[in-house]
């Protein structure tokens, strides 16, 4: 009998826990789910005979020690900054651990000790990071194996609203942490394109968005992520002339979002004095020059070129940013105020479905010819519990956990899914859950 | 006999030391000047019979203790972040201290102990902060005294090149730390205008510059500083509808500088990989989209609207930013690379003179009428030692030190020059050194 302890029963744990319980009888597992909210843990275990729901507080060191002592593998679905404390305890007690998050420096520091103790630390096994690594490496390894030379790799992912629930002028709803959406892109985007190192500062990121079409889902806009350059190392593409990773939004989003960026309304570095007294309209006006005659609407069209586009202006109006309505949030940064305003309009409704879109574009040359291969995945959520996000974050992680427990995944230390022995079986099983990539290839001139 | 210890003999100490030595015989002072470079200290003391030059390392705690023990007052001309260590030692030993810098939190924390020990901690007694406080408070107090009600206060200062040395298309040279000039304005400018709180993000700061003319020195552009709101408190102007503090440049500067801001070339938050291999041209190109046909010059005109102005473009070309010349600086941020390029062109030449321009604009109402009073100061350096910067930073500080030693300045604890008893005698004596304000007043309709 193997014992799995899942810490955190939030939204993205639903399909992870479901997979583990669905396999628990056949594989003789016990699945304990701990959460600050016992109710939430119970709702995910749903009285399954092999499941146990318990109250769990990560700040209670005794609880953590006992959980690790009990389990064969610990799954941390906590916010990423909390993983290291779990990981340390696991390695200390010689137990395996799994997360969907990026490998942090403190996780990396445990690699040697984990290897020595025969412990596996699974990381980056969600959707992004996770499915992106696996699906990209599969094609990269295939192209290399047949003798192709990679010229370019562009990899784009977006968490969006499903077409059937897409009923607002932004073609966007929050399907993930709204705060991260408001702050998205801050810093500088660094990537390499045709051999040239490129930097895009935040204030020009959204105006330099590029358009891609994905299968029959229409046009999407992509803005580059901060971190593309490090993938030259991670994917062993050190001399590739073009490597860009980006975030996808539906066409038309970036020009409108850029209005907020240009205003300065996404700034999270200072607090607006007396923000509780502000109205939506007053908030927008605080970023526009004083004028004794012009209205806020007139000023925004004058000062921010994008707002002068009627389509963009309608998106802004629809959000209610020009309304004399109190923002009702105190001691808040512009980003926090904007988030509050957006949450009034862009939250998922009870019957809404979400969608994950991922597309890799590989350019390569072989036998004197050049080819472009696209590998695209679109997955739509089943409902508000089994969202596309939960399915794509939880399922690959759960499959990897199974493979650790069955002994099929033998790697020790810090593991991310960039090796065929790790990613191939997971990708194969993911297809049963609807997570599959459609490949298209054409010769390019 | 009174003993003064000056730590730091750099550029801005010249006129401070000169004033102290000029008064040393009459007032029976000994002036010790300590610097890491004994040569530099010697050059400032210049064999004066009441002066002593010594090697001094602020990181040597024994040296600091001995210096404080010896002196009646310690003057710290070190970089601002080093003042607290000096201040702590001074208060500990019950000795006075003087700096030209802003009051830091750790300085503020010493206020109670200093008061209890009868110690004076002079701060903000240079030009900005310093002369700005004194000259503004003088007019504010005058207007209040005669029953006026202040409606607006705009206060602008610039460190520039003197007209007789102004021979480049930017009408600008570095007369102060070039790094601070490259980073100027980063963050968000916050101020109040006609009762409305206003925020300007960095990426729109230079495009929202305003123009002011100062005496017969022509037109200057002003961009607001980060910190205007705190002056409502410092100057006791809590209900004033307009309060803006800004930085002055010669007309035409801001539009051209904005090209660098828009590109992202002033970013100091990341290092450019392999920066030592870059050329000036490659540096600029890294911020422009890849294009197989267009030149860097063509792309910058397309992407950055300001660069399409021939006057702006000529400023850029003159700097050499399009040249295939190695930047020759390794592990550097964009801001550091840009600084290196600018230092090739914008440093003061041996015979150049600098200039400090300061202008306050006060709007007030009295007896049902409205008035605007301008109070303006322009001071031009004598040479590259007795610069306008050195005169205006060092002289007010030196006068205040004299007044502490003669017992005329009686305030204890942390002192900044916002009270008439502090600022009036200093302003009066400053006139002898050419530091005087010209006042203009008109009725406004």
PDB file of N, CA, C and O in Angstrom, chain B residues 338-383:
ATOM      1  N   UNK B 338      24.228  53.111 -21.739  1.00  0.00           N
ATOM      2  CA  UNK B 338      23.849  54.439 -22.233  1.00  0.00           C
ATOM      3  C   UNK B 338      24.735  55.518 -21.590  1.00  0.00           C
ATOM      4  O   UNK B 338      25.225  56.426 -22.277  1.00  0.00           O
ATOM      5  N   UNK B 339      24.953  55.400 -20.290  1.00  0.00           N
ATOM      6  CA  UNK B 339      25.812  56.370 -19.595  1.00  0.00           C
ATOM      7  C   UNK B 339      27.202  56.423 -20.223  1.00  0.00           C
ATOM      8  O   UNK B 339      27.744  57.503 -20.475  1.00  0.00           O
ATOM      9  N   UNK B 340      27.741  55.226 -20.517  1.00  0.00           N
ATOM     10  CA  UNK B 340      29.070  55.158 -21.138  1.00  0.00           C
ATOM     11  C   UNK B 340      29.079  55.883 -22.486  1.00  0.00           C
ATOM     12  O   UNK B 340      30.015  56.623 -22.798  1.00  0.00           O
ATOM     13  N   UNK B 341      28.045  55.664 -23.284  1.00  0.00           N
ATOM     14  CA  UNK B 341      27.969  56.322 -24.594  1.00  0.00           C
ATOM     15  C   UNK B 341      27.872  57.841 -24.409  1.00  0.00           C
ATOM     16  O   UNK B 341      28.568  58.614 -25.070  1.00  0.00           O
ATOM     17  N   UNK B 342      27.032  58.272 -23.476  1.00  0.00           N
ATOM     18  CA  UNK B 342      26.820  59.711 -23.271  1.00  0.00           C
ATOM     19  C   UNK B 342      28.076  60.393 -22.733  1.00  0.00           C
ATOM     20  O   UNK B 342      28.384  61.528 -23.100  1.00  0.00           O
ATOM     21  N   UNK B 343      28.812  59.671 -21.874  1.00  0.00           N
ATOM     22  CA  UNK B 343      30.029  60.261 -21.309  1.00  0.00           C
ATOM     23  C   UNK B 343      31.066  60.547 -22.393  1.00  0.00           C
ATOM     24  O   UNK B 343      31.963  61.375 -22.200  1.00  0.00           O
ATOM     25  N   UNK B 344      30.945  59.883 -23.511  1.00  0.00           N
ATOM     26  CA  UNK B 344      31.837  60.177 -24.633  1.00  0.00           C
ATOM     27  C   UNK B 344      31.587  61.548 -25.233  1.00  0.00           C
ATOM     28  O   UNK B 344      32.422  62.067 -25.982  1.00  0.00           O
ATOM     29  N   UNK B 345      30.452  62.144 -24.936  1.00  0.00           N
ATOM     30  CA  UNK B 345      30.077  63.403 -25.591  1.00  0.00           C
ATOM     31  C   UNK B 345      29.661  64.520 -24.636  1.00  0.00           C
ATOM     32  O   UNK B 345      29.770  65.690 -24.975  1.00  0.00           O
ATOM     33  N   UNK B 346      29.121  64.145 -23.474  1.00  0.00           N
ATOM     34  CA  UNK B 346      28.448  65.165 -22.661  1.00  0.00           C
ATOM     35  C   UNK B 346      29.208  65.572 -21.396  1.00  0.00           C
ATOM     36  O   UNK B 346      28.659  66.251 -20.541  1.00  0.00           O
ATOM     37  N   UNK B 347      30.473  65.151 -21.275  1.00  0.00           N
ATOM     38  CA  UNK B 347      31.234  65.582 -20.097  1.00  0.00           C
ATOM     39  C   UNK B 347      31.639  67.058 -20.250  1.00  0.00           C
ATOM     40  O   UNK B 347      31.819  67.548 -21.364  1.00  0.00           O
ATOM     41  N   UNK B 348      31.774  67.749 -19.122  1.00  0.00           N
ATOM     42  CA  UNK B 348      32.268  69.123 -19.147  1.00  0.00           C
ATOM     43  C   UNK B 348      33.710  69.129 -19.638  1.00  0.00           C
ATOM     44  O   UNK B 348      34.501  68.275 -19.250  1.00  0.00           O
ATOM     45  N   UNK B 349      34.055  70.099 -20.486  1.00  0.00           N
ATOM     46  CA  UNK B 349      35.447  70.243 -20.917  1.00  0.00           C
ATOM     47  C   UNK B 349      36.189  71.157 -19.941  1.00  0.00           C
ATOM     48  O   UNK B 349      35.549  71.867 -19.151  1.00  0.00           O
ATOM     49  N   UNK B 350      37.527  71.148 -19.990  1.00  0.00           N
ATOM     50  CA  UNK B 350      38.315  71.842 -18.956  1.00  0.00           C
ATOM     51  C   UNK B 350      37.911  73.297 -18.706  1.00  0.00           C
ATOM     52  O   UNK B 350      37.981  73.764 -17.585  1.00  0.00           O
ATOM     53  N   UNK B 351      37.481  74.001 -19.735  1.00  0.00           N
ATOM     54  CA  UNK B 351      37.147  75.408 -19.502  1.00  0.00           C
ATOM     55  C   UNK B 351      35.646  75.669 -19.400  1.00  0.00           C
ATOM     56  O   UNK B 351      35.216  76.816 -19.376  1.00  0.00           O
ATOM     57  N   UNK B 352      34.875  74.601 -19.349  1.00  0.00           N
ATOM     58  CA  UNK B 352      33.423  74.780 -19.302  1.00  0.00           C
ATOM     59  C   UNK B 352      32.960  75.245 -17.922  1.00  0.00           C
ATOM     60  O   UNK B 352      33.555  74.900 -16.901  1.00  0.00           O
ATOM     61  N   UNK B 353      31.874  75.980 -17.930  1.00  0.00           N
ATOM     62  CA  UNK B 353      31.243  76.408 -16.678  1.00  0.00           C
ATOM     63  C   UNK B 353      29.852  75.796 -16.577  1.00  0.00           C
ATOM     64  O   UNK B 353      29.183  75.564 -17.597  1.00  0.00           O
ATOM     65  N   UNK B 354      29.445  75.555 -15.347  1.00  0.00           N
ATOM     66  CA  UNK B 354      28.095  75.016 -15.141  1.00  0.00           C
ATOM     67  C   UNK B 354      27.160  76.115 -14.660  1.00  0.00           C
ATOM     68  O   UNK B 354      27.576  77.264 -14.456  1.00  0.00           O
ATOM     69  N   UNK B 355      25.910  75.766 -14.505  1.00  0.00           N
ATOM     70  CA  UNK B 355      24.893  76.751 -14.143  1.00  0.00           C
ATOM     71  C   UNK B 355      23.812  76.047 -13.327  1.00  0.00           C
ATOM     72  O   UNK B 355      23.425  74.925 -13.645  1.00  0.00           O
ATOM     73  N   UNK B 356      23.373  76.714 -12.281  1.00  0.00           N
ATOM     74  CA  UNK B 356      22.208  76.219 -11.533  1.00  0.00           C
ATOM     75  C   UNK B 356      21.070  77.205 -11.753  1.00  0.00           C
ATOM     76  O   UNK B 356      21.257  78.422 -11.604  1.00  0.00           O
ATOM     77  N   UNK B 357      19.920  76.664 -12.141  1.00  0.00           N
ATOM     78  CA  UNK B 357      18.734  77.495 -12.345  1.00  0.00           C
ATOM     79  C   UNK B 357      17.672  77.032 -11.358  1.00  0.00           C
ATOM     80  O   UNK B 357      17.400  75.840 -11.258  1.00  0.00           O
ATOM     81  N   UNK B 358      17.105  77.979 -10.621  1.00  0.00           N
ATOM     82  CA  UNK B 358      16.011  77.635  -9.700  1.00  0.00           C
ATOM     83  C   UNK B 358      14.913  78.683  -9.846  1.00  0.00           C
ATOM     84  O   UNK B 358      15.202  79.878  -9.915  1.00  0.00           O
ATOM     85  N   UNK B 359      13.692  78.206  -9.971  1.00  0.00           N
ATOM     86  CA  UNK B 359      12.582  79.159 -10.065  1.00  0.00           C
ATOM     87  C   UNK B 359      11.382  78.630  -9.277  1.00  0.00           C
ATOM     88  O   UNK B 359      10.956  77.497  -9.477  1.00  0.00           O
ATOM     89  N   UNK B 360      10.864  79.487  -8.401  1.00  0.00           N
ATOM     90  CA  UNK B 360       9.612  79.181  -7.704  1.00  0.00           C
ATOM     91  C   UNK B 360       8.509  80.057  -8.301  1.00  0.00           C
ATOM     92  O   UNK B 360       8.749  81.237  -8.572  1.00  0.00           O
ATOM     93  N   UNK B 361       7.341  79.474  -8.472  1.00  0.00           N
ATOM     94  CA  UNK B 361       6.188  80.259  -8.921  1.00  0.00           C
ATOM     95  C   UNK B 361       5.085  80.105  -7.875  1.00  0.00           C
ATOM     96  O   UNK B 361       4.639  78.988  -7.599  1.00  0.00           O
ATOM     97  N   UNK B 362       4.713  81.230  -7.278  1.00  0.00           N
ATOM     98  CA  UNK B 362       3.687  81.229  -6.232  1.00  0.00           C
ATOM     99  C   UNK B 362       2.434  81.908  -6.775  1.00  0.00           C
ATOM    100  O   UNK B 362       2.497  83.050  -7.234  1.00  0.00           O
ATOM    101  N   UNK B 363       1.297  81.229  -6.740  1.00  0.00           N
ATOM    102  CA  UNK B 363       0.024  81.881  -7.039  1.00  0.00           C
ATOM    103  C   UNK B 363      -0.701  82.073  -5.714  1.00  0.00           C
ATOM    104  O   UNK B 363      -0.755  81.151  -4.900  1.00  0.00           O
ATOM    105  N   UNK B 364      -1.234  83.258  -5.502  1.00  0.00           N
ATOM    106  CA  UNK B 364      -1.975  83.486  -4.252  1.00  0.00           C
ATOM    107  C   UNK B 364      -3.069  84.511  -4.469  1.00  0.00           C
ATOM    108  O   UNK B 364      -3.063  85.270  -5.436  1.00  0.00           O
ATOM    109  N   UNK B 365      -4.026  84.494  -3.551  1.00  0.00           N
ATOM    110  CA  UNK B 365      -5.082  85.504  -3.615  1.00  0.00           C
ATOM    111  C   UNK B 365      -5.044  86.343  -2.351  1.00  0.00           C
ATOM    112  O   UNK B 365      -4.716  85.855  -1.265  1.00  0.00           O
ATOM    113  N   UNK B 366      -5.384  87.635  -2.544  1.00  0.00           N
ATOM    114  CA  UNK B 366      -5.393  88.559  -1.413  1.00  0.00           C
ATOM    115  C   UNK B 366      -6.339  89.694  -1.763  1.00  0.00           C
ATOM    116  O   UNK B 366      -6.309  90.195  -2.898  1.00  0.00           O
ATOM    117  N   UNK B 367      -7.187  90.045  -0.841  1.00  0.00           N
ATOM    118  CA  UNK B 367      -8.130  91.148  -1.063  1.00  0.00           C
ATOM    119  C   UNK B 367      -8.888  90.947  -2.368  1.00  0.00           C
ATOM    120  O   UNK B 367      -9.058  91.894  -3.159  1.00  0.00           O
ATOM    121  N   UNK B 368      -9.303  89.725  -2.673  1.00  0.00           N
ATOM    122  CA  UNK B 368     -10.126  89.475  -3.855  1.00  0.00           C
ATOM    123  C   UNK B 368      -9.367  89.507  -5.170  1.00  0.00           C
ATOM    124  O   UNK B 368      -9.954  89.379  -6.239  1.00  0.00           O
ATOM    125  N   UNK B 369      -8.080  89.683  -5.115  1.00  0.00           N
ATOM    126  CA  UNK B 369      -7.296  89.675  -6.355  1.00  0.00           C
ATOM    127  C   UNK B 369      -6.336  88.481  -6.339  1.00  0.00           C
ATOM    128  O   UNK B 369      -5.994  87.979  -5.276  1.00  0.00           O
ATOM    129  N   UNK B 370      -5.929  88.086  -7.549  1.00  0.00           N
ATOM    130  CA  UNK B 370      -4.982  86.977  -7.633  1.00  0.00           C
ATOM    131  C   UNK B 370      -3.641  87.461  -8.171  1.00  0.00           C
ATOM    132  O   UNK B 370      -3.594  88.305  -9.072  1.00  0.00           O
ATOM    133  N   UNK B 371      -2.594  86.915  -7.618  1.00  0.00           N
ATOM    134  CA  UNK B 371      -1.245  87.329  -8.006  1.00  0.00           C
ATOM    135  C   UNK B 371      -0.376  86.114  -8.309  1.00  0.00           C
ATOM    136  O   UNK B 371      -0.609  85.027  -7.778  1.00  0.00           O
ATOM    137  N   UNK B 372       0.587  86.342  -9.175  1.00  0.00           N
ATOM    138  CA  UNK B 372       1.624  85.331  -9.407  1.00  0.00           C
ATOM    139  C   UNK B 372       2.975  85.961  -9.120  1.00  0.00           C
ATOM    140  O   UNK B 372       3.332  86.984  -9.715  1.00  0.00           O
ATOM    141  N   UNK B 373       3.711  85.363  -8.207  1.00  0.00           N
ATOM    142  CA  UNK B 373       5.055  85.854  -7.935  1.00  0.00           C
ATOM    143  C   UNK B 373       6.066  84.794  -8.372  1.00  0.00           C
ATOM    144  O   UNK B 373       5.930  83.618  -8.046  1.00  0.00           O
ATOM    145  N   UNK B 374       7.036  85.233  -9.131  1.00  0.00           N
ATOM    146  CA  UNK B 374       8.136  84.344  -9.509  1.00  0.00           C
ATOM    147  C   UNK B 374       9.381  84.757  -8.760  1.00  0.00           C
ATOM    148  O   UNK B 374       9.680  85.944  -8.658  1.00  0.00           O
ATOM    149  N   UNK B 375      10.097  83.793  -8.262  1.00  0.00           N
ATOM    150  CA  UNK B 375      11.348  84.059  -7.557  1.00  0.00           C
ATOM    151  C   UNK B 375      12.399  83.176  -8.222  1.00  0.00           C
ATOM    152  O   UNK B 375      12.298  81.960  -8.182  1.00  0.00           O
ATOM    153  N   UNK B 376      13.375  83.814  -8.871  1.00  0.00           N
ATOM    154  CA  UNK B 376      14.287  83.056  -9.743  1.00  0.00           C
ATOM    155  C   UNK B 376      15.741  83.323  -9.406  1.00  0.00           C
ATOM    156  O   UNK B 376      16.116  84.451  -9.110  1.00  0.00           O
ATOM    157  N   UNK B 377      16.513  82.268  -9.471  1.00  0.00           N
ATOM    158  CA  UNK B 377      17.949  82.374  -9.234  1.00  0.00           C
ATOM    159  C   UNK B 377      18.699  81.656 -10.351  1.00  0.00           C
ATOM    160  O   UNK B 377      18.371  80.538 -10.704  1.00  0.00           O
ATOM    161  N   UNK B 378      19.693  82.339 -10.908  1.00  0.00           N
ATOM    162  CA  UNK B 378      20.592  81.670 -11.856  1.00  0.00           C
ATOM    163  C   UNK B 378      22.002  81.940 -11.370  1.00  0.00           C
ATOM    164  O   UNK B 378      22.358  83.089 -11.119  1.00  0.00           O
ATOM    165  N   UNK B 379      22.764  80.899 -11.198  1.00  0.00           N
ATOM    166  CA  UNK B 379      24.149  81.118 -10.770  1.00  0.00           C
ATOM    167  C   UNK B 379      25.075  80.309 -11.658  1.00  0.00           C
ATOM    168  O   UNK B 379      24.791  79.143 -11.979  1.00  0.00           O
ATOM    169  N   UNK B 380      26.122  80.949 -12.111  1.00  0.00           N
ATOM    170  CA  UNK B 380      27.050  80.342 -13.070  1.00  0.00           C
ATOM    171  C   UNK B 380      28.387  80.096 -12.376  1.00  0.00           C
ATOM    172  O   UNK B 380      28.851  80.939 -11.598  1.00  0.00           O
ATOM    173  N   UNK B 381      28.948  78.938 -12.628  1.00  0.00           N
ATOM    174  CA  UNK B 381      30.194  78.569 -11.959  1.00  0.00           C
ATOM    175  C   UNK B 381      31.355  79.460 -12.375  1.00  0.00           C
ATOM    176  O   UNK B 381      31.335  80.083 -13.443  1.00  0.00           O
ATOM    177  N   UNK B 382      32.369  79.542 -11.518  1.00  0.00           N
ATOM    178  CA  UNK B 382      33.543  80.369 -11.844  1.00  0.00           C
ATOM    179  C   UNK B 382      34.525  79.594 -12.710  1.00  0.00           C
ATOM    180  O   UNK B 382      35.156  80.133 -13.598  1.00  0.00           O
ATOM    181  N   UNK B 383      34.668  78.326 -12.420  1.00  0.00           N
ATOM    182  CA  UNK B 383      35.574  77.467 -13.173  1.00  0.00           C
ATOM    183  C   UNK B 383      35.210  76.029 -12.839  1.00  0.00           C
ATOM    184  O   UNK B 383      34.146  75.779 -12.275  1.00  0.00           O
TER     185      UNK B 383
END
